[in-house]
Amino acid sequence: MSTDSTTTTTDARPRELLQASNVKKHFPLDEGLFDRLFGGDQVVRAVDGVDLTVHAGETVGIVGESGSGKSTLGRTVSRLYEPTDGSIVFDSEHIETYSGRELRPIRRRVQYVFQDPMSALNPRKTVGESVARPLAVHDIADGEEKWERVADLFEEVGLSRSQLDAYPHELSGGQRQRVGLCRALVTEPDLIVFDEPVSALDVTLQAQILNLINRLQREFDLSYLFISHDLTVVRQVCDRIVVMYAGEIVERGTARDIFENPQHPYTRSLLDAIPQVDGGRRSDRKHLGGQPPSATNPPSGCRFHPRCPEFIDGRCSGEQPSLQSVEGDGPDHEAACHWLDPSEGERATHTPPSRAEREIIQESSGD
């Protein structure tokens, strides 16, 4: 985790490197000629009004199930995707409307590491050539200096200079991910977005890559946005954690807040799904069933309410909760749940309505 101490003159915290406000990314859904002619336009609301801040030198994790919008958020704030709406400020510079040449200096300072490094490596070029390419694109170095930089980075991440001439298919998954790290580091960025960087690796290799990621952050004074579905991985590297569901943030806080005092039922369910050392699962929380909602037609009220094991009443299905500070915790801990209002005693003794009762409540609230 980060130990960077660079601060502003008005705040004890490090400066804000990235600030996203009310960011939305909607994808048009082409449902055929009939729908286009008769007003059937629909959009996939992959990210639907998200605020996100990354301070200099820190690691912010984004977690959630597949389809929660976490990867889309990462690609949007790093400007691999054009936002549908909202503001994206990188190092005091609004970049949400940038394109083409305007984005070029941002591309150098914000790098992306994909789950599958093969997707970022040209199979017809050696890995050394792929890593060196950005140095030429951004006019950073050429000739012998370029290759010396690349060779030094290879050694920095645990590769050998002899592997500069290897092709991607000749390397193992762990080695390719190290090459991906080299490719991200070669432009000397300020922010790296990691999108499930260790999910395809076995546990031993995961630990090695995570340790390497932590060390590189300290050595190169980097900020990270770390996307993962695996909370155990996120806990090892993140200072703060954002929990996403159906395109929205449902809870955020420090790693300690999320793991020791989770307030949203969805966060509790994610934690409940973490396997224990003995092969079992946590027994003090309730199992999450059902499927994530439609991204084209999300439920009214709280988007989690159709699956929520702690469903209260018509307020859940009729009123959308906003992020509120969790009483007793630091200012970073917020959750969007109607359970923040009732007392802990009520929460502990509450019995959710039956399926039939829930359907009646949802119908009466217009869902």
Coordinates of C-alpha atoms in Angstrom, one line a residue, residues 80-260:
L80 CA -9.9 4.5 -23.3
Y81 CA -13.7 5.1 -23.5
E82 CA -15.4 8.4 -24.1
P83 CA -17.7 9.3 -21.2
T84 CA -21.4 9.7 -21.9
D85 CA -21.6 12.4 -19.2
G86 CA -19.7 13.7 -16.2
S87 CA -16.4 15.3 -15.4
I88 CA -13.0 13.7 -15.4
V89 CA -10.1 15.8 -14.0
F90 CA -6.6 14.5 -14.1
D91 CA -4.0 16.5 -12.3
S92 CA -6.2 19.6 -12.4
E93 CA -6.9 19.2 -16.1
H94 CA -10.4 18.4 -17.5
I95 CA -9.9 15.5 -19.9
E96 CA -13.5 14.3 -20.4
T97 CA -13.8 16.0 -23.8
Y98 CA -10.3 15.4 -25.0
S99 CA -9.6 13.5 -28.2
G100 CA -6.8 12.8 -30.6
R101 CA -3.7 14.9 -30.0
E102 CA -5.2 16.4 -26.8
L103 CA -5.2 12.9 -25.2
R104 CA -1.6 12.1 -26.2
P105 CA 0.1 13.5 -23.1
I106 CA -2.6 11.9 -21.0
R107 CA -1.9 8.5 -22.6
R108 CA 1.7 8.9 -21.5
R109 CA 0.8 9.7 -17.9
V110 CA -2.1 7.2 -17.5
Q111 CA -1.3 3.6 -18.4
Y112 CA -3.6 0.5 -18.4
V113 CA -2.6 -3.1 -17.6
F114 CA -5.1 -5.7 -18.9
Q115 CA -6.1 -9.0 -17.4
D116 CA -4.7 -10.8 -20.5
P117 CA -1.4 -9.1 -21.5
M118 CA -1.6 -10.9 -24.9
S119 CA -4.4 -8.4 -25.8
A120 CA -1.8 -5.6 -25.5
L121 CA 1.1 -7.4 -27.1
N122 CA 1.6 -7.8 -30.8
P123 CA 2.2 -11.6 -31.4
R124 CA 4.3 -10.8 -34.5
K125 CA 6.7 -8.6 -32.5
T126 CA 9.2 -9.5 -29.8
V127 CA 8.1 -8.4 -26.3
G128 CA 11.1 -6.0 -26.3
E129 CA 9.8 -4.3 -29.4
S130 CA 6.3 -4.0 -27.9
V131 CA 7.6 -2.5 -24.7
A132 CA 9.9 -0.1 -26.6
R133 CA 7.2 1.1 -29.0
P134 CA 5.7 3.8 -26.6
L135 CA 9.1 5.4 -26.2
A136 CA 9.1 6.2 -29.9
V137 CA 5.4 7.1 -30.0
H138 CA 5.8 9.7 -27.3
D139 CA 9.3 10.9 -28.4
I140 CA 10.9 9.8 -25.1
A141 CA 13.9 7.9 -26.4
D142 CA 15.3 6.2 -29.4
G143 CA 18.4 4.2 -30.5
E144 CA 20.6 2.7 -27.8
E145 CA 19.0 4.8 -25.0
K146 CA 15.6 3.3 -25.8
W147 CA 16.8 -0.3 -25.6
E148 CA 18.8 0.4 -22.5
R149 CA 15.6 1.7 -20.8
V150 CA 13.7 -1.3 -21.8
A151 CA 16.4 -3.8 -20.7
D152 CA 16.6 -2.0 -17.3
L153 CA 12.8 -2.3 -16.8
F154 CA 13.0 -6.0 -17.7
E155 CA 15.4 -6.6 -14.9
E156 CA 13.4 -4.3 -12.6
V157 CA 10.3 -6.6 -12.9
G158 CA 12.2 -9.9 -12.7
L159 CA 12.8 -10.7 -16.4
S160 CA 16.2 -11.1 -18.0
R161 CA 17.7 -9.1 -20.8
S162 CA 17.8 -12.3 -23.0
Q163 CA 14.0 -12.3 -23.0
L164 CA 13.8 -9.0 -24.9
D165 CA 13.9 -11.1 -28.1
A166 CA 11.2 -13.5 -27.0
Y167 CA 7.7 -13.5 -28.6
P168 CA 4.6 -13.4 -26.4
H169 CA 3.7 -17.1 -27.0
E170 CA 7.2 -18.1 -25.8
L171 CA 6.6 -16.7 -22.3
S172 CA 4.5 -18.0 -19.4
G173 CA 1.4 -16.1 -18.1
G174 CA 3.4 -14.7 -15.2
Q175 CA 6.2 -13.5 -17.5
R176 CA 3.8 -11.9 -19.9
Q177 CA 2.2 -10.0 -17.1
R178 CA 5.6 -8.7 -16.1
V179 CA 6.0 -7.6 -19.7
G180 CA 2.7 -5.8 -19.4
L181 CA 4.0 -4.0 -16.3
C182 CA 7.1 -3.0 -18.3
R183 CA 4.9 -1.6 -21.0
A184 CA 3.0 0.4 -18.5
L185 CA 6.1 1.7 -16.7
V186 CA 8.1 2.6 -19.8
T187 CA 6.5 6.0 -20.3
E188 CA 7.0 6.9 -16.6
P189 CA 3.3 7.4 -15.8
D190 CA 1.7 8.9 -12.8
L191 CA -1.3 6.6 -12.7
I192 CA -1.7 2.9 -13.7
V193 CA -5.1 1.2 -14.0
F194 CA -4.9 -2.5 -13.3
D195 CA -7.8 -4.5 -14.7
E196 CA -7.9 -8.0 -13.1
P197 CA -4.1 -8.2 -13.4
V198 CA -3.7 -11.5 -11.5
S199 CA -7.0 -13.3 -12.0
A200 CA -5.6 -15.6 -14.7
L201 CA -2.6 -16.7 -12.5
D202 CA -2.3 -19.3 -9.9
V203 CA -2.0 -18.4 -6.2
T204 CA 1.8 -18.5 -6.1
L205 CA 2.2 -16.3 -9.1
Q206 CA -0.6 -13.9 -7.9
A207 CA 1.4 -13.3 -4.7
Q208 CA 4.6 -12.6 -6.7
I209 CA 2.9 -10.1 -9.0
L210 CA 1.1 -8.4 -6.2
N211 CA 4.3 -8.0 -4.2
L212 CA 6.0 -6.6 -7.4
I213 CA 3.1 -4.2 -7.9
N214 CA 3.5 -2.9 -4.3
R215 CA 7.3 -2.5 -4.7
L216 CA 7.0 -0.7 -8.0
Q217 CA 4.6 1.8 -6.5
R218 CA 7.1 2.7 -3.8
E219 CA 10.0 2.9 -6.1
F220 CA 8.4 4.9 -8.9
D221 CA 6.0 7.0 -6.7
L222 CA 2.9 5.7 -8.6
S223 CA -0.8 5.9 -8.0
Y224 CA -3.0 2.9 -8.8
L225 CA -6.6 2.1 -9.7
F226 CA -7.0 -1.6 -9.1
I227 CA -10.0 -3.4 -10.5
S228 CA -10.8 -6.9 -9.3
H229 CA -13.7 -9.3 -8.4
D230 CA -11.5 -10.9 -5.7
L231 CA -11.6 -9.0 -2.4
T232 CA -8.8 -11.0 -0.9
V233 CA -6.5 -9.7 -3.7
V234 CA -7.8 -6.1 -3.3
R235 CA -7.1 -6.2 0.4
Q236 CA -3.5 -6.9 -0.2
V237 CA -2.8 -3.8 -2.3
C238 CA -5.5 -1.2 -1.7
D239 CA -5.7 1.8 0.6
R240 CA -9.4 2.5 -0.2
I241 CA -12.0 0.3 -1.8
V242 CA -15.0 1.2 -3.9
V243 CA -17.8 -1.4 -4.2
M244 CA -19.9 -1.3 -7.4
Y245 CA -23.2 -2.8 -8.2
A246 CA -25.2 -2.4 -11.5
G247 CA -23.2 0.6 -12.6
E248 CA -23.3 2.5 -9.2
I249 CA -21.2 2.7 -6.1
V250 CA -23.0 1.1 -3.2
E251 CA -20.2 1.5 -0.6
R252 CA -16.7 2.9 -0.3
G253 CA -14.2 3.3 2.5
T254 CA -10.7 2.3 3.7
A255 CA -9.8 -1.3 3.4
R256 CA -10.3 -1.6 7.1
D257 CA -13.8 -0.1 6.8
I258 CA -14.9 -2.5 4.1
F259 CA -13.6 -5.6 5.7
E260 CA -14.3 -4.9 9.4

